[in-house]
Coordinates of C-alpha atoms in Angstrom, one line a residue:
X11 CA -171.6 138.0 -28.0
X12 CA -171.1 136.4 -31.4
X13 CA -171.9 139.4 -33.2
X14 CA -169.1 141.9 -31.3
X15 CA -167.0 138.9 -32.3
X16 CA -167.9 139.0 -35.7
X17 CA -167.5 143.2 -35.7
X18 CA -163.7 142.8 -34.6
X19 CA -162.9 139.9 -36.6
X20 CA -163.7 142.2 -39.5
X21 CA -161.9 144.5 -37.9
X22 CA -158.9 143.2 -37.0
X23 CA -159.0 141.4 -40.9
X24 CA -159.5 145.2 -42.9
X25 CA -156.8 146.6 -40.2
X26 CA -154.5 143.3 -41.8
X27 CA -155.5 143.8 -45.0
X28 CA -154.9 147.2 -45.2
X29 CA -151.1 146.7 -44.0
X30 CA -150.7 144.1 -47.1
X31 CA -151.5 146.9 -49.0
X32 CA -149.3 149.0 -48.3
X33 CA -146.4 146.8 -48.1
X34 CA -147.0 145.9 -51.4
X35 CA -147.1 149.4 -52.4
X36 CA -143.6 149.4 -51.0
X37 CA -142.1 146.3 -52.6
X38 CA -143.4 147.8 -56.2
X39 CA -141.3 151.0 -55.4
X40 CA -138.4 148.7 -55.5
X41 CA -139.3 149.5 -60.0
X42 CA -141.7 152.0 -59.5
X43 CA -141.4 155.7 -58.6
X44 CA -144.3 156.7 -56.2
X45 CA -146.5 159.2 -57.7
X46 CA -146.6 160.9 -54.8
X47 CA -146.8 160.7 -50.7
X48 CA -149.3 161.0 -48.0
X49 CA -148.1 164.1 -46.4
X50 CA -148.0 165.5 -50.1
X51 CA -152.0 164.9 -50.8
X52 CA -152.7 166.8 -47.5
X53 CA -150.5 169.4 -48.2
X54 CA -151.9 169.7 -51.8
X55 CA -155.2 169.8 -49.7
X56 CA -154.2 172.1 -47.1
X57 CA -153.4 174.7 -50.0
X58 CA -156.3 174.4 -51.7
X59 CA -158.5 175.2 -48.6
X60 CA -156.1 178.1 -47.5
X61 CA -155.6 179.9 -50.7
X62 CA -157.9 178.7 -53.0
X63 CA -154.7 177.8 -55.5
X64 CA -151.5 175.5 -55.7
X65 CA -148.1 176.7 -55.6
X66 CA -146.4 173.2 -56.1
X67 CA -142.4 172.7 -57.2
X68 CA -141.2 168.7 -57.5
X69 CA -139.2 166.9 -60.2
X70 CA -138.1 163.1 -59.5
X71 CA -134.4 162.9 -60.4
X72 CA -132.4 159.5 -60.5
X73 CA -130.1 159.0 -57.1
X74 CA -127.0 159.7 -59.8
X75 CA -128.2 163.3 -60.3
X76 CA -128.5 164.3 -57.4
X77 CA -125.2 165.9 -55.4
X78 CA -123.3 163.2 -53.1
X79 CA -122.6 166.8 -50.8
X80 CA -126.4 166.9 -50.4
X81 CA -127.0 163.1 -49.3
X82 CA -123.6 163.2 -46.9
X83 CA -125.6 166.9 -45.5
X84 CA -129.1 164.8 -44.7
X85 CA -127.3 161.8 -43.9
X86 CA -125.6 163.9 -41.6
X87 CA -127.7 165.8 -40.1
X88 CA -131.0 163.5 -40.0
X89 CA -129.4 160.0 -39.8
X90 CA -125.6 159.8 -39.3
X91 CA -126.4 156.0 -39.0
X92 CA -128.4 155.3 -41.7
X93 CA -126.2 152.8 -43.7
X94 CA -125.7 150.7 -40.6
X95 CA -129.1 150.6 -39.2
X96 CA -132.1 148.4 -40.0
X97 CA -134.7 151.2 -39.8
X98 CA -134.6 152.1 -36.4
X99 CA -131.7 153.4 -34.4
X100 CA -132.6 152.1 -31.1
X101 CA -129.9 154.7 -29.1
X102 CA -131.4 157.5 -30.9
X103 CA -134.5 156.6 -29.9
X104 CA -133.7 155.8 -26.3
X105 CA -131.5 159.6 -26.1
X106 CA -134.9 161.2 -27.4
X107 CA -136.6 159.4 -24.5
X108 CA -134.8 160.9 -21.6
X109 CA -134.6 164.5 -23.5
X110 CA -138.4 164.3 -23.7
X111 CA -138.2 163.1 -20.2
X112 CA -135.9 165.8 -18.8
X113 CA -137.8 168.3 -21.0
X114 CA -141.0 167.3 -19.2
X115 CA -139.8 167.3 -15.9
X116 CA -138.1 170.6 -16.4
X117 CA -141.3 172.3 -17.5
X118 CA -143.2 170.9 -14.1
X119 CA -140.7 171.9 -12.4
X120 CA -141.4 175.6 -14.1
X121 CA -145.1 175.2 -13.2
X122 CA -144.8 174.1 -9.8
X123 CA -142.7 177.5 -9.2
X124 CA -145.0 179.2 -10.9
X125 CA -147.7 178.4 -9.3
X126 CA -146.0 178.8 -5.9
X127 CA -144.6 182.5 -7.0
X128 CA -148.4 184.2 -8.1
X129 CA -151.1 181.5 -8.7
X130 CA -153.7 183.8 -9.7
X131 CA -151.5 185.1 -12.7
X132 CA -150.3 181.0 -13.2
X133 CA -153.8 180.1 -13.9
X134 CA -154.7 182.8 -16.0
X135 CA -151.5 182.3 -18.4
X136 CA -151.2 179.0 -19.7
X137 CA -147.8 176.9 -19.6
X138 CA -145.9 176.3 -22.4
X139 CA -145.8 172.5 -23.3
X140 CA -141.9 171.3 -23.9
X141 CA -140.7 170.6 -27.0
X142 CA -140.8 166.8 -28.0
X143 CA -138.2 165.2 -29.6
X144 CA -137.8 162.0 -31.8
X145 CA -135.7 159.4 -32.8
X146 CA -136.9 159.1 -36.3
X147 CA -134.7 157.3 -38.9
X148 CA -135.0 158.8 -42.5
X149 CA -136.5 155.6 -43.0
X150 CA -138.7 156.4 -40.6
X151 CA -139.9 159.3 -42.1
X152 CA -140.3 158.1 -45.5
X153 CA -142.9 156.2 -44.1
X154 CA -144.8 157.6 -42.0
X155 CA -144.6 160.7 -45.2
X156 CA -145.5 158.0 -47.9
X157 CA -148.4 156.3 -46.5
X158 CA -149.7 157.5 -42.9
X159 CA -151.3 160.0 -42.1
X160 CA -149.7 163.2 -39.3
X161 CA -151.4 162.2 -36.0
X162 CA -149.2 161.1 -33.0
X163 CA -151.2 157.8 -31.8
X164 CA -149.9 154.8 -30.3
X165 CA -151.2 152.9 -33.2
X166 CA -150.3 155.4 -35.9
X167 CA -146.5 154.5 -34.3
X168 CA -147.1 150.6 -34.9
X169 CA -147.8 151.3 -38.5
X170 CA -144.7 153.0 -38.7
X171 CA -142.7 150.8 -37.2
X172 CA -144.0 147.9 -39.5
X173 CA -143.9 149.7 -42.3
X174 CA -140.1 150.8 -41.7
X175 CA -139.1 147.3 -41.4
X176 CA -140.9 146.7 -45.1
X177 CA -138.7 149.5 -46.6
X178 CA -136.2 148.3 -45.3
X179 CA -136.5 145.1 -46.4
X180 CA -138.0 144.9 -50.1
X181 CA -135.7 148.4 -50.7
X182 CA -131.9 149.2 -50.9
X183 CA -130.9 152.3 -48.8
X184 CA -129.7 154.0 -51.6
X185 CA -133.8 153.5 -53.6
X186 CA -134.9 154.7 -50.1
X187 CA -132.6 157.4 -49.8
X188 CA -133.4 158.7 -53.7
X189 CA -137.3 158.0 -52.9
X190 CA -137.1 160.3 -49.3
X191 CA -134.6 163.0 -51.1
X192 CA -137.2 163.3 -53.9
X193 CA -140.1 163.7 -51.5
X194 CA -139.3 165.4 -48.9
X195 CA -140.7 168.8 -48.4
X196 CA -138.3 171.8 -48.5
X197 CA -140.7 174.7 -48.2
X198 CA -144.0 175.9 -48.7
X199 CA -145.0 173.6 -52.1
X200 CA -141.2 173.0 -52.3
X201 CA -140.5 169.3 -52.9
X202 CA -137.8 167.2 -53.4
X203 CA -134.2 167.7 -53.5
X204 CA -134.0 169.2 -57.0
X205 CA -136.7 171.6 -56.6
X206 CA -135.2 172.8 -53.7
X207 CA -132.2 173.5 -55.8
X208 CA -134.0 175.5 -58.2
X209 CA -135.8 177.3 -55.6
X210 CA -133.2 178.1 -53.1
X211 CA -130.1 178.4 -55.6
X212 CA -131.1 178.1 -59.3
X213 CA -128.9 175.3 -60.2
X214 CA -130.0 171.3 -60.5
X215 CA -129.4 169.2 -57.6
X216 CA -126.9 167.8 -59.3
X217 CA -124.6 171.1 -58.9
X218 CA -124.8 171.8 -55.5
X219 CA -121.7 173.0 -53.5
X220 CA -121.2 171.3 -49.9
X221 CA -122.4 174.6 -48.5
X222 CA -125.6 174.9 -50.6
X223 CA -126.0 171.2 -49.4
X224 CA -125.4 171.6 -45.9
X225 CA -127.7 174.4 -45.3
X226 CA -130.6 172.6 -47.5
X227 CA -130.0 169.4 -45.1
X228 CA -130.5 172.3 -41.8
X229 CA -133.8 173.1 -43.4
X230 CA -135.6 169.8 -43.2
X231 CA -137.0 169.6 -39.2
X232 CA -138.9 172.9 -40.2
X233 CA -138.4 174.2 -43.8
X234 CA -141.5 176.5 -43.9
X235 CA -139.9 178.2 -41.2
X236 CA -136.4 178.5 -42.4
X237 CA -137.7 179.8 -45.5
X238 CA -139.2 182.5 -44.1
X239 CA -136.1 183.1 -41.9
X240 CA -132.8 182.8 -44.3
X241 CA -130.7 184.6 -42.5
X242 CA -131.9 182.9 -38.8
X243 CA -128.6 182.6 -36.9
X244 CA -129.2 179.4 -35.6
X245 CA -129.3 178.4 -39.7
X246 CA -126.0 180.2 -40.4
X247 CA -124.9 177.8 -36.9
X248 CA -126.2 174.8 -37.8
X249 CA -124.7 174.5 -41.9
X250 CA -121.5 174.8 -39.8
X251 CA -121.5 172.2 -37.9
X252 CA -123.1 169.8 -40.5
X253 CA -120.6 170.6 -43.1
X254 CA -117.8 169.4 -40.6
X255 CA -119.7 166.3 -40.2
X256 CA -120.1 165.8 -43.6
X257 CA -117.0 164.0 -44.3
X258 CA -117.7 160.9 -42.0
X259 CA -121.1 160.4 -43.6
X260 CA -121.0 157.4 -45.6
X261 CA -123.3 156.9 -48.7
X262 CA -125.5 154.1 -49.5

């Protein structure tokens, strides 16, 4: 028995130890731009192993260079209470919670008819699993995109959560805003807010028109896919409705 003991007190302590690392990674981010993120190094890997080369666009830019239009547009559209929160916005999270539940009921609902209507043809064509929603904060996302890794696991969640509360914490919310809207990925080796400029409307980030900025902001649940798909009307719907939102959205 002593020796299982042992195993998951050195468990348990590299599991600790490991947090402490990264929360002092975030605290020196209060001074020190992050070289670059988690999600990054796996995309950067991802690349590599899929086309043998690395199409990469990033350039850090201060928080004052980049276009208030574009940090109302994310603020709006990914967080409309991110100056108010501490990290998590507990209502968004509970609304995702019955959508995912609704969504999952719906689609047994779906099955069960299915299944009643033609089993033989039900079992041979699989059913579509619902769409999941979340709750996430941008604070959120900066880090679980910083420092965890992509998988969906109860404990993968509890890093989150911990480390959220250690952004939130040893950083404003305007240094986490400027650290997320440098980072965050805006295309196929598209990163970071000025990048995403260059890319999408050959200007600086700086020079952005509310417009511009609104339909960058669209962009960020699935930018790969938008890229391919500029002129998606769902897009063209979506800019409009965050650039009459964008108003309300207060800055850090």
């Amino acid at each position: 028995m002593k020796p299982l003991l042992r195993w998951l007190a050195l468990v348990l302590l590299a599991a600790v130890a490991l947090e402490l690392f990264f929360v002092l990674r975030i605290a020196l981010m209060a001074g020190v731009d992050p070289q670059s993120t988690s999600f990054q190094r796996s995309e950067i890997w991802a690349q590599l192993h899929r086309r043998g080369s690395l199409h990469w666009q990033q350039q850090w830019v201060p928080y004052a260079q980049i276009s208030d239009h574009l940090k109302r547009a994310v603020i709006a559209s990914e967080d409309d209470g991110f100056t108010s929160h501490e990290g998590v916005d507990w209502n968004a999270v509970e609304k995702a919670w019955e959508r995912n539940a609704r969504a999952e009921a719906q689609a047994q609902a779906r099955a069960a008819r299915a299944g009643k209507a033609a089993p033989a043809a039900s079992a041979a064509r699989p059913q579509r699993a619902p769409k999941i929603r979340g709750g996430s904060t941008i604070t959120q996302q900066l880090a679980k995109n910083l420092l965890l890794s992509g998988e969906r696991t109860l404990l993968r969640k509890g890093q989150e959560f911990v480390l959220t509360m250690a952004l939130e914490l040893f950083l404003s919310k305007q240094r986490i805003l400027e650290i997320y809207l440098n980072n965050v990925e805006w295309g196929e080796g598209v990163f970071g807010a000025e990048a995403a400029a260059q890319h999408y409307y050959r200007k600086s980030a700086a020079r952005l028109t509310p417009a511009e900025a609104a339909r960058l902001a669209v962009m960020l649940p699935a930018p790969k896919r938008f890229e391919k798909t500029p002129g998606s009307a769902y897009l063209a719907g979506r800019t409009r409705t965050i650039l009459a939102r964008m108003g309300s959205a207060e800055l850090p």
